[in-house]
CSV table of C-alpha atoms in Angstrom, one decimal:
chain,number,residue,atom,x,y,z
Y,1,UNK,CA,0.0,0.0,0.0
Y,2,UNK,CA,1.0,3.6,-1.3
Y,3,UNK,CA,1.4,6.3,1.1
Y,4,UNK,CA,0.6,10.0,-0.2
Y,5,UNK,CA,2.1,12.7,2.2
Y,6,UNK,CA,2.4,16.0,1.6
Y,7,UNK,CA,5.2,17.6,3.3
Y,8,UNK,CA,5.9,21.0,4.0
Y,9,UNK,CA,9.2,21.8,4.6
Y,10,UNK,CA,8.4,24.4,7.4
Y,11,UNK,CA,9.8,22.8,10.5
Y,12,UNK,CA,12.2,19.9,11.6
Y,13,UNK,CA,9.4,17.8,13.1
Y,14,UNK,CA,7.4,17.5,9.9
Y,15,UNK,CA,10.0,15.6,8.2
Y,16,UNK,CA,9.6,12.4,10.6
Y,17,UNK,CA,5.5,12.7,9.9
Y,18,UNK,CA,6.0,11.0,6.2
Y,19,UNK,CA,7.3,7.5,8.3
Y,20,UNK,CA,4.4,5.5,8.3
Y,21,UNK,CA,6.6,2.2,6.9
Y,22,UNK,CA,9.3,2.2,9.5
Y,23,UNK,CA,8.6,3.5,12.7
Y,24,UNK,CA,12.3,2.1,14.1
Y,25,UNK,CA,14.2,4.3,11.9
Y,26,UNK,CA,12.2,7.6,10.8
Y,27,UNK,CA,15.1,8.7,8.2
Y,28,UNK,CA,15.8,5.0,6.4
Y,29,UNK,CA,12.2,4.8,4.9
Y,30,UNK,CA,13.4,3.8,1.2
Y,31,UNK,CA,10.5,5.6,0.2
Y,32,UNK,CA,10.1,7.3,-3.2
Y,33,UNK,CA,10.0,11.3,-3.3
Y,34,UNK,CA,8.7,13.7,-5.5
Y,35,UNK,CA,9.9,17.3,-4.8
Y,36,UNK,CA,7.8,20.8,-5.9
Y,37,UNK,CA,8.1,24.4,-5.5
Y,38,UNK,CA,12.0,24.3,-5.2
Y,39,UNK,CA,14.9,26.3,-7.1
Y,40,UNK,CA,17.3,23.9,-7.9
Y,41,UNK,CA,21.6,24.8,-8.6
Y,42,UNK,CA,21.9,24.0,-12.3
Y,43,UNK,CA,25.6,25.0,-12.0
Y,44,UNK,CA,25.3,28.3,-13.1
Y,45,UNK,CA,22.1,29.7,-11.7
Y,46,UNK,CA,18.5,28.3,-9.8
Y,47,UNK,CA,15.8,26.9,-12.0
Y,48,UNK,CA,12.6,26.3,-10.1
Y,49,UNK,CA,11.4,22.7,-11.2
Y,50,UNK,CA,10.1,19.9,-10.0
Y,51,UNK,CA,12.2,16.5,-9.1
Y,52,UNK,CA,11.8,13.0,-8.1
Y,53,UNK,CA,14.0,10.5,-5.7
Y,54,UNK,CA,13.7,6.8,-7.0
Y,55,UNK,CA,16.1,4.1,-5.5
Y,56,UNK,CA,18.9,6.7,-4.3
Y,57,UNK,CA,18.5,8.6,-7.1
Y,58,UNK,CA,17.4,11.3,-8.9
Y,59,UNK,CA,15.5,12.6,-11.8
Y,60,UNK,CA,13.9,15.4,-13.2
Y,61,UNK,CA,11.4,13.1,-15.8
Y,62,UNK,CA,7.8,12.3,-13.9
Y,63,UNK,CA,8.1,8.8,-13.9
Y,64,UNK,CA,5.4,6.0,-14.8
Y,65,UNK,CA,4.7,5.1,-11.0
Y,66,UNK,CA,3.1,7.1,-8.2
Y,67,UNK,CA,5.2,8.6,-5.6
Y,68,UNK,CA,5.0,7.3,-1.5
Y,69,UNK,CA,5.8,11.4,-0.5
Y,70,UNK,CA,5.5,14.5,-1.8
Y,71,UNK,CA,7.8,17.1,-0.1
Y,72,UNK,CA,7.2,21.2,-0.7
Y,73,UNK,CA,10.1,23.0,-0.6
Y,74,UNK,CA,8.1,26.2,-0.6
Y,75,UNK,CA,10.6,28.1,-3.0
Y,76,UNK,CA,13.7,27.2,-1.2
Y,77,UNK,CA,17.1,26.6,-2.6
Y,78,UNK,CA,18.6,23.2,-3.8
Y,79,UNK,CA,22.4,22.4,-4.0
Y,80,UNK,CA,24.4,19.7,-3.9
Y,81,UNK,CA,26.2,18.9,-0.7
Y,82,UNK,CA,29.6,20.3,0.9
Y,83,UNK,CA,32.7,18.5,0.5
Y,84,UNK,CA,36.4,18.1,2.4
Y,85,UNK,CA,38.8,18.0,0.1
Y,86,UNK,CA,41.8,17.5,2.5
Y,87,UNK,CA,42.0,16.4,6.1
Y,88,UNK,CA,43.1,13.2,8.5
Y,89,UNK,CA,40.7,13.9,11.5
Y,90,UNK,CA,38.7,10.5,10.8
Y,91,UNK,CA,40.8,8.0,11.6
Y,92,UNK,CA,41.1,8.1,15.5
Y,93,UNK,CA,37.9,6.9,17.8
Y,94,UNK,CA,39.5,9.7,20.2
Y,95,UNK,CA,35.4,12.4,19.8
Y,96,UNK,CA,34.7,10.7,16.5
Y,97,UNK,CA,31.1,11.1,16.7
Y,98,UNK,CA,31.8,14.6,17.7
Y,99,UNK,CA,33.9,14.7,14.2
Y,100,UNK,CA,31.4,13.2,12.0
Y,101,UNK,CA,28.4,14.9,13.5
Y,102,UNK,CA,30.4,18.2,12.6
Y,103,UNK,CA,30.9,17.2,8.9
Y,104,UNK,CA,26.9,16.5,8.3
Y,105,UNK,CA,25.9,19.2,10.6
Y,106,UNK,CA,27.2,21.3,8.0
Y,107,UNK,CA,26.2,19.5,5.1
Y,108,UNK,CA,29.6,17.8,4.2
Y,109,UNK,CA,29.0,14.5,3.0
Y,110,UNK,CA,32.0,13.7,1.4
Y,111,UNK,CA,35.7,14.0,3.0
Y,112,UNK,CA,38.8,12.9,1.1
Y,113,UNK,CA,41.9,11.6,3.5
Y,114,UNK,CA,45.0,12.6,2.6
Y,115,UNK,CA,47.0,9.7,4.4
Y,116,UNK,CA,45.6,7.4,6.7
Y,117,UNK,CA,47.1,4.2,8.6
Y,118,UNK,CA,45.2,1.2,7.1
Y,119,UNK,CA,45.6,-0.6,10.4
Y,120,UNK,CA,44.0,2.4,12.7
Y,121,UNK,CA,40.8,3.2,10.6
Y,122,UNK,CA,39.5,-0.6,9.5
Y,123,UNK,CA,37.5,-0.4,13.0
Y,124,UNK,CA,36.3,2.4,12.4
Y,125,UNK,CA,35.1,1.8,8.7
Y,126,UNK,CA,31.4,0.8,9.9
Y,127,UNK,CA,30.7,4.6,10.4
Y,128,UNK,CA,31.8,5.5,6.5
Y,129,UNK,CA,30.3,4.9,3.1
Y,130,UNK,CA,26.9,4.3,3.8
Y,131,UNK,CA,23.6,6.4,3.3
Y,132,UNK,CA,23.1,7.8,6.7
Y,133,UNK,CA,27.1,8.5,7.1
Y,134,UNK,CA,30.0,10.5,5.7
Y,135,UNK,CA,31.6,9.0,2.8
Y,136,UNK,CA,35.7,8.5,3.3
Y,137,UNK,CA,38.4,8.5,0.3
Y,138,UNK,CA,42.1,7.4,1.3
Y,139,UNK,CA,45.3,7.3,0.3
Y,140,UNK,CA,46.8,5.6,3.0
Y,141,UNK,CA,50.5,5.5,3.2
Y,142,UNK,CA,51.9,8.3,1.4
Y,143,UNK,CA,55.2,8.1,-0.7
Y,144,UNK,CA,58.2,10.2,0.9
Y,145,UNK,CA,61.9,9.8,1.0
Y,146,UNK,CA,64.3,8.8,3.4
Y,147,UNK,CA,63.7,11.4,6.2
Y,148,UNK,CA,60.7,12.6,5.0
Y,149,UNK,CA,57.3,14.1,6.2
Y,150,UNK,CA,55.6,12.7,7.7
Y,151,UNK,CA,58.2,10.1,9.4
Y,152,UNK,CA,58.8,12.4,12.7
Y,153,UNK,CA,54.9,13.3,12.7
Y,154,UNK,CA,53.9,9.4,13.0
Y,155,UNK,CA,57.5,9.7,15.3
Y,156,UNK,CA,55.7,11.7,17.5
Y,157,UNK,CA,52.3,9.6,17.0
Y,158,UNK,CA,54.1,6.5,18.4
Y,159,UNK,CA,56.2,8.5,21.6
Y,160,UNK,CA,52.8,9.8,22.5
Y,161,UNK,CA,50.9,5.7,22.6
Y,162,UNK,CA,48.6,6.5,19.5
Y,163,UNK,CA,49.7,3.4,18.1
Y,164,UNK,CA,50.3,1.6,21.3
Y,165,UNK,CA,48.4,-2.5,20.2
Y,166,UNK,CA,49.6,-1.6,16.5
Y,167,UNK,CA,53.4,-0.8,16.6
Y,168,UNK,CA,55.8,-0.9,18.7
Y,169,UNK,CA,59.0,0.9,16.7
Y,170,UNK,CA,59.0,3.5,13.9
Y,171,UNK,CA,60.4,0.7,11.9
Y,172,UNK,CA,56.8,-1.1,12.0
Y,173,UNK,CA,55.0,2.0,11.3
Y,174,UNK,CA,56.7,1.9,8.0
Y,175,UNK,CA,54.6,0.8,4.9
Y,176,UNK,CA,51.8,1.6,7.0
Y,177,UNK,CA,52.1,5.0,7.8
Y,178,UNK,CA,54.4,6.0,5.0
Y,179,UNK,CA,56.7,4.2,2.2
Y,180,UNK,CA,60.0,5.4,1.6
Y,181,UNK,CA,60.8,5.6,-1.8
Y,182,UNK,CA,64.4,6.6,-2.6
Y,183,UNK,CA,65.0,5.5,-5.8
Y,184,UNK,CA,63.5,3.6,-8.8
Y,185,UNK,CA,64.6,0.0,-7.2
Y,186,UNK,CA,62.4,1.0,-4.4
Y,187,UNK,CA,59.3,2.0,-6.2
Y,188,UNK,CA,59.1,-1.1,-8.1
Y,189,UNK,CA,59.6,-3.5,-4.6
Y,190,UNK,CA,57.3,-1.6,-2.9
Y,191,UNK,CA,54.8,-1.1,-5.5
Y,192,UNK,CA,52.9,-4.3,-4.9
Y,193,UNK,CA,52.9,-3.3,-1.4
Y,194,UNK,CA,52.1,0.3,-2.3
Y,195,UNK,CA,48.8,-1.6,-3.9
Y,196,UNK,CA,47.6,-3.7,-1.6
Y,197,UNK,CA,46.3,-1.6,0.7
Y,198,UNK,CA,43.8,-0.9,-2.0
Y,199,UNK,CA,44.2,3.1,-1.5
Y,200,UNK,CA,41.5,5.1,-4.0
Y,201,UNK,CA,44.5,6.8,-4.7
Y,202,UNK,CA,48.3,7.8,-4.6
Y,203,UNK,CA,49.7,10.8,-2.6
Y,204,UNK,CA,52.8,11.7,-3.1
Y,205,UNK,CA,55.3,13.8,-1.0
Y,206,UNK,CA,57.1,16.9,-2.5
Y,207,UNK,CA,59.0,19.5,-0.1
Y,208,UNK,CA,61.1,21.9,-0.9
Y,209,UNK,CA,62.1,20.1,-4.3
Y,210,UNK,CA,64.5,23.1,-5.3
Y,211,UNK,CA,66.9,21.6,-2.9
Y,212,UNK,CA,66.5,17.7,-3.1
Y,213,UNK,CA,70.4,17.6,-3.3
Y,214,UNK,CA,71.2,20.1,-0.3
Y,215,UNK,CA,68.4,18.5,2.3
Y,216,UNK,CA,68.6,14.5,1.2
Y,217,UNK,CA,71.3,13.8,3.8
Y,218,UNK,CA,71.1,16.1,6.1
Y,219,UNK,CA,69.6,15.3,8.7
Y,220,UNK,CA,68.8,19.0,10.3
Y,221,UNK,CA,65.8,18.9,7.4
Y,222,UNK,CA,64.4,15.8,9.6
Y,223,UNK,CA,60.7,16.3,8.1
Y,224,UNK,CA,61.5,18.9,5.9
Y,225,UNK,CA,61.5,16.6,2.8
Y,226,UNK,CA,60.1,14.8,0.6
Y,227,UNK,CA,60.6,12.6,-2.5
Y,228,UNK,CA,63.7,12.6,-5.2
Y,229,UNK,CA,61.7,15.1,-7.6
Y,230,UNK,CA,63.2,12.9,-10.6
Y,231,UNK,CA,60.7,10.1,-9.1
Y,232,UNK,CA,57.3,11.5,-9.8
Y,233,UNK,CA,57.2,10.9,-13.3
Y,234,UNK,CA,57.0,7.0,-12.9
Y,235,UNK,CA,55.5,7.1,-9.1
Y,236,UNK,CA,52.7,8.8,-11.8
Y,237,UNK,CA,53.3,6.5,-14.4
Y,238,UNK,CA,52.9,3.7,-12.2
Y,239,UNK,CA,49.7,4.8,-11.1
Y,240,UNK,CA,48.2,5.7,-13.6
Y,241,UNK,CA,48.8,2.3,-15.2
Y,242,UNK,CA,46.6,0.8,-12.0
Y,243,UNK,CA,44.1,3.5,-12.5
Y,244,UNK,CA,44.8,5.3,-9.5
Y,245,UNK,CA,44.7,8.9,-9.5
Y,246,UNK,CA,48.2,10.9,-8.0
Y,247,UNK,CA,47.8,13.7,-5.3
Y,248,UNK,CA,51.0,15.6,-4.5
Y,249,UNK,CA,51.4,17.3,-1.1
Y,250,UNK,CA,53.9,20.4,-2.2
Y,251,UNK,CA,55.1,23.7,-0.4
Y,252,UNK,CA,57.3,25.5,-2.5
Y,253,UNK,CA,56.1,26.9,-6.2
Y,254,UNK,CA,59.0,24.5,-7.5
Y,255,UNK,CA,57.4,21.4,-6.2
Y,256,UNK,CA,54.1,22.7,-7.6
Y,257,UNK,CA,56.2,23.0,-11.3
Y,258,UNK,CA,57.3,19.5,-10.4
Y,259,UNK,CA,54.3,17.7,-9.8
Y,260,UNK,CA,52.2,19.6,-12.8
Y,261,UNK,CA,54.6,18.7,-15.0
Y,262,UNK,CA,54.6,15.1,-14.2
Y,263,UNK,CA,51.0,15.2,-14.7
Y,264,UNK,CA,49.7,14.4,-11.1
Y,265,UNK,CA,45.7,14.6,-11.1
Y,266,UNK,CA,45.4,17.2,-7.5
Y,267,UNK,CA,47.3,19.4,-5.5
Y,268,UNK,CA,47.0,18.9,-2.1
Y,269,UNK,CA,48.2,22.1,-1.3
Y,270,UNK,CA,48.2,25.6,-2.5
Y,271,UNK,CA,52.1,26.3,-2.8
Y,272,UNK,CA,53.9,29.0,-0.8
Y,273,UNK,CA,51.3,29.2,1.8
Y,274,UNK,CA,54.7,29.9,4.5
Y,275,UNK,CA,56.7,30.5,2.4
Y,276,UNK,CA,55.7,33.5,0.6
Y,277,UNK,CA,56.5,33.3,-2.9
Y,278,UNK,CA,54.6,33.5,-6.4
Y,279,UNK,CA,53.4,30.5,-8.6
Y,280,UNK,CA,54.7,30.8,-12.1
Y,281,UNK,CA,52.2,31.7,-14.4
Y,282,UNK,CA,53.6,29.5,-16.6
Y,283,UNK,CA,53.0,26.3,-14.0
Y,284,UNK,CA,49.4,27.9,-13.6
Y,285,UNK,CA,48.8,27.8,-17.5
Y,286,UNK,CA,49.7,24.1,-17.6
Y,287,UNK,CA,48.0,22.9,-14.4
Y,288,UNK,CA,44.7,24.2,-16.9
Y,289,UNK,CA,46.1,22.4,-19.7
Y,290,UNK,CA,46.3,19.1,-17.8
Y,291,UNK,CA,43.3,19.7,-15.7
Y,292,UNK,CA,45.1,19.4,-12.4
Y,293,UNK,CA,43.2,20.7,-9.4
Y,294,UNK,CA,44.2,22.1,-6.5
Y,295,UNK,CA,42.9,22.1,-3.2
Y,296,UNK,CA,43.3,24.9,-1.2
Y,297,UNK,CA,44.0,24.9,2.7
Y,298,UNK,CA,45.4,28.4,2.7
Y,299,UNK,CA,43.4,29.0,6.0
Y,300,UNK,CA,46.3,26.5,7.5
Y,301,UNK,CA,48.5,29.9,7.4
Y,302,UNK,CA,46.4,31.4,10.7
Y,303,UNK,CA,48.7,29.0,12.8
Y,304,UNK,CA,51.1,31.6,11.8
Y,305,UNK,CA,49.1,34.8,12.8
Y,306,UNK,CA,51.5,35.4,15.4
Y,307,UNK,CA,54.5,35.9,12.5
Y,308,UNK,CA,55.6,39.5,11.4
Y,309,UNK,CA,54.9,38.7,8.3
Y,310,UNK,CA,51.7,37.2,8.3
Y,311,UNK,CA,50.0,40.1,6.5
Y,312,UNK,CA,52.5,39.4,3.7
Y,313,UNK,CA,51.9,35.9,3.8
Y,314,UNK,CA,47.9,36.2,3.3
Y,315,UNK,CA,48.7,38.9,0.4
Y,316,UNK,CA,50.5,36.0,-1.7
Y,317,UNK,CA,48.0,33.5,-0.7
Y,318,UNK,CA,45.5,36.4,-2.4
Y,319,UNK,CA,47.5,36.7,-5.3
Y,320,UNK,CA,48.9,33.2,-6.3
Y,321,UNK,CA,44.6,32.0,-5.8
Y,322,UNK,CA,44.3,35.2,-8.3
Y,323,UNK,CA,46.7,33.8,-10.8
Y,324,UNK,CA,44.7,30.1,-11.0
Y,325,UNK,CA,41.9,31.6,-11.2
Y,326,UNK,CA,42.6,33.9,-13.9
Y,327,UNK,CA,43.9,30.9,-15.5
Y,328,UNK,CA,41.2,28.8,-15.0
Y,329,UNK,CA,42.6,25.9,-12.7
Y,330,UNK,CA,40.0,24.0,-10.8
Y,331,UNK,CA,40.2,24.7,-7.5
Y,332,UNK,CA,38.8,23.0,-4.5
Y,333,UNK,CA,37.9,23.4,-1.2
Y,334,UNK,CA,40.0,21.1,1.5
Y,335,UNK,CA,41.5,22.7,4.9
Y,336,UNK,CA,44.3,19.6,6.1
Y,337,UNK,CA,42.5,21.4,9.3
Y,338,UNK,CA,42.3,18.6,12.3
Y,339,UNK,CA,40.3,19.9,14.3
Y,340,UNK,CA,38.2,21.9,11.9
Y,341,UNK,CA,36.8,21.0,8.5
Y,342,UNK,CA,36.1,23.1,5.0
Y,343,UNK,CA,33.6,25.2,6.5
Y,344,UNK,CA,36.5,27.3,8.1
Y,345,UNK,CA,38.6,27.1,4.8
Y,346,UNK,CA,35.4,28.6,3.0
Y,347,UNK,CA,34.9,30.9,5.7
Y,348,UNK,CA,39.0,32.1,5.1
Y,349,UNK,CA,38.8,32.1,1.1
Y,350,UNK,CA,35.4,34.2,1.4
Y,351,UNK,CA,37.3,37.0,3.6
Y,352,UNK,CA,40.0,37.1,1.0
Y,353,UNK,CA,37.0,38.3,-1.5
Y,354,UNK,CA,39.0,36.4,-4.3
Y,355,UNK,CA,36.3,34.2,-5.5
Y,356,UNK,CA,32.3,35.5,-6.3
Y,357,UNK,CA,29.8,33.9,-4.4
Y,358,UNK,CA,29.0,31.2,-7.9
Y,359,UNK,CA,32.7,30.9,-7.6
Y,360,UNK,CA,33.0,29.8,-4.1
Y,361,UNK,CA,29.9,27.2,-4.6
Y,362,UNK,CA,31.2,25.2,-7.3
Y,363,UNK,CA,34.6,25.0,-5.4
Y,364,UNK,CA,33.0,23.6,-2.6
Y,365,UNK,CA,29.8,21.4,-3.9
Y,366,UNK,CA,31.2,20.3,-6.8
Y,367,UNK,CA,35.0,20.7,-7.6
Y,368,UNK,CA,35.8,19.1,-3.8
Y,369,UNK,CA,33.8,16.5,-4.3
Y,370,UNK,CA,34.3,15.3,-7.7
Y,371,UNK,CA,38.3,15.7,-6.7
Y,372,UNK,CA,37.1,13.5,-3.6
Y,373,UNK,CA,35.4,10.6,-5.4
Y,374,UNK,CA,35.7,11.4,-9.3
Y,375,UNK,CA,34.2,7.9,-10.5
Y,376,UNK,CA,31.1,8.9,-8.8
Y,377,UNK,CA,27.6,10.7,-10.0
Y,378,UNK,CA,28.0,13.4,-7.5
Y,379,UNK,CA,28.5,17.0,-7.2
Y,380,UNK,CA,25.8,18.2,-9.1
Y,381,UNK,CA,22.4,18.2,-9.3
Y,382,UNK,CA,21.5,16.1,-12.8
Y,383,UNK,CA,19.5,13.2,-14.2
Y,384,UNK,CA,20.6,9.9,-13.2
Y,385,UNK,CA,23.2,11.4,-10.4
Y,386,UNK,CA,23.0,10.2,-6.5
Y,387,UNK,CA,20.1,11.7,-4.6
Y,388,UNK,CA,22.4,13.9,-2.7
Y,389,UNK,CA,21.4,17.1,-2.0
Y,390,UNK,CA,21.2,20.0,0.5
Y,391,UNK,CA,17.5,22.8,1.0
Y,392,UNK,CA,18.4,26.1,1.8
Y,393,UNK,CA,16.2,28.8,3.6
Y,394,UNK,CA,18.4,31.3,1.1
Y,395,UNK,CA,19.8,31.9,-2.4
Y,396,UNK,CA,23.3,31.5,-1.9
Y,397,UNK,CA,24.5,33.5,-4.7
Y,398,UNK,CA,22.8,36.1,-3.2
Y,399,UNK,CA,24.5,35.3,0.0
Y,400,UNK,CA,26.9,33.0,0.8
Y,401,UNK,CA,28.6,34.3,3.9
Y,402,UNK,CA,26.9,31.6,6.7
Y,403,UNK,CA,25.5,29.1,3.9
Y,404,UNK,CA,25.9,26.4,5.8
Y,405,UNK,CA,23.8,28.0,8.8
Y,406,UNK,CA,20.6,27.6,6.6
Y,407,UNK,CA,20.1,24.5,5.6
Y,408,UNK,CA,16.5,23.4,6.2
Y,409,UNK,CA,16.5,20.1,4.8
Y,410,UNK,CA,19.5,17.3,4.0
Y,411,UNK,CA,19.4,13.9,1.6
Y,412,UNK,CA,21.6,11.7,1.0
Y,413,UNK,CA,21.4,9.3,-1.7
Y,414,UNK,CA,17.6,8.8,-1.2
Y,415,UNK,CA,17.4,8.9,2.8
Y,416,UNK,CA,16.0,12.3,4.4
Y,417,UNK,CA,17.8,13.7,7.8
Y,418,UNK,CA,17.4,16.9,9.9
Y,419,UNK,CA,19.4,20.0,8.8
């Protein structure tokens, strides 16, 4: 038997009134929607039309069959959901709820791991991927050289007991938390290892490239290092051949010319965020040629507020985000924040009054999560693509400033939660 409800998207309580088939769980009721009255992101502007939900999916063609709930979104505004393009705050139990509950609060559904230990997060993996839940991308153990970041950060992890049941040495956090890859010898031993971890994809990293030679073997750049930059060409190669997409954590503008030119897939990093120097318009022109995005996490450089040259530093920030975007790189939004997530980084990049309002929406609904989980019909609002979508009480192209603040309605691929 059909059930016909009329929903009024007014208040919170009248969402759980269209459960009559499962009165256990009000959100999981599998039921079929058909959505009126609401102005839905076509990518460029708001279109008021109607739309339906079938299976975890959604369509804008009436379909043949009747519909079990009929939701009015009285004239609201329809996006697709947030994304975090760059952080590691999911793979300890240490306030995870806490965590996750801040993601969906604020509409992110999707949050891309930059390196996680394989080891540490299984357990936890029954709170990811699934309809109610935050969806998780991982790279796992990234690829650094002998002295690398991040061997003194998981260092640090082990001195402290965070992997006390899992390893017992720095020696046994290697290949789990990182792989050191020092010459071509190494990548191809390791590579099998490198792969079965089954990571989504490969990141790679690059530090202070310019002086590979000077830092390799000395050991006052403990951390301060990263790969041999003649390596990234067949660590990219190599993956690419498996179908794995590359990811390069860089600093310098030289490590950015590195990794574009190898023809990694995303940036993990803007470059020169500490450091204070300009991307090469050059490097900026290719990344567009190869359609290499970047992710931003500039709002990393407030842990240096205290620096003399901090207003200097968010000038360059300013005008090397200028340069891309004259130049038409993609651009993401990720914050490699731990204990924050990409609302902050939006909230930074929309003080720096770089990006328009359109701008700063497709950064963060679709570029960040296309970059999170690119094999996957999300990120925008179109036939066929998952049922994944945010209501807003506001046009945020008209403002933007506390989007996240006016949500009125969340679904996720099908299943309806509060905002």
């Amino acid at each position: 038997m059909k059930f016909y409800i009329i929903l009024f998207l007014i208040a919170v309580p009248l969402l759980h009134t269209g459960n009559q088939a499962n009165t256990e769980n009000p959100h999981q009721t599998g039921l079929s929607m058909q959505l009126v009255n609401g102005h839905w992101f076509n990518g460029q502007t708001f279109v008021k039309r109607t739309a339906w939900v079938r299976e975890g999916s959604l369509h804008f063609k009436e379909p043949t069959t009747a519909n079990d709930t009929v939701i009015d979104l009285t004239n609201k505004y329809v996006i697709p959901p947030f994304a975090e393009a760059h952080n590691h705050n999911l793979e300890s139990d240490y306030g995870l709820q806490q965590r996750i509950d801040a993601y969906l609060n604020n509409g992110i559904f999707y949050v891309k791991l930059l390196s996680t230990i394989k080891k540490r997060i299984a357990p936890l993996m029954h709170h990811y991927n699934k309809p109610d839940g935050l969806d998780v991308s991982m790279a796992h153990a990234p690829l650094t050289g002998t002295g690398g970041h991040p061997i003194p950060l998981r260092q640090r992890y082990l001195d402290r007991g965070y992997f006390d049941g899992m390893f017992n040495s720095i020696e046994e956090v290697a290949s789990h938390g990182y792989f050191i890859i020092d010459d071509l010898d190494d990548l191809n031993s390791k590579w099998e290892q490198v792969r079965s971890f089954s990571p989504d994809f490969i990141k790679l990293n690059l530090l202070y490239s310019e002086e590979y030679a000077k830092r390799k073997d000395d050991t006052t750049y403990y951390g301060r290092k990263g790969l041999n930059p003649e390596l990234v060409p067949e660590i990219v190669k190599k993956a690419h051949a498996d179908h794995l997409r590359v990811s390069a954590h860089v600093a310098t503008a030289h490590d950015f010319h590195v990794a574009v030119a190898a023809g990694v897939d995303e940036i993990a990093h803007l470059p020169e965020i500490r450091n204070g120097k300009p991307i090469a318009k050059e490097d900026a022109a290719l990344a567009r040629e190869k359609g290499v995005t970047v992710v931003t996490t500039v709002s990393l450089i407030k842990k240096n507020q205290e620096q003399p040259n901090y207003t200097n530093l968010v000038e360059n920030i300013r005008a090397n985000l200028s340069l891309l975007k004259q130049e038409g790189v993609t651009l993401a939004i990720g914050s490699d924040m731990y204990n924050d997530n990409s609302v902050g980084e939006f909230r930074f990049l929309y003080d720096l009054k770089v990006f328009s309002n359109l701008e700063l929406l497709k950064m963060w609904c679709e570029n960040a999560a296309t970059t999170t989980f690119p094999n996957r019909k999300i990120g925008y609002l179109k036939e066929g693509h998952e049922a994944s979508f945010l209501v807003l009480e506001q046009n945020p192209l008209e403002n933007i400033a506390e989007v996240n603040t006016t949500i009125a309605l969340k679904v996720k691929q099908g299943v309806l939660s509060d905002p």
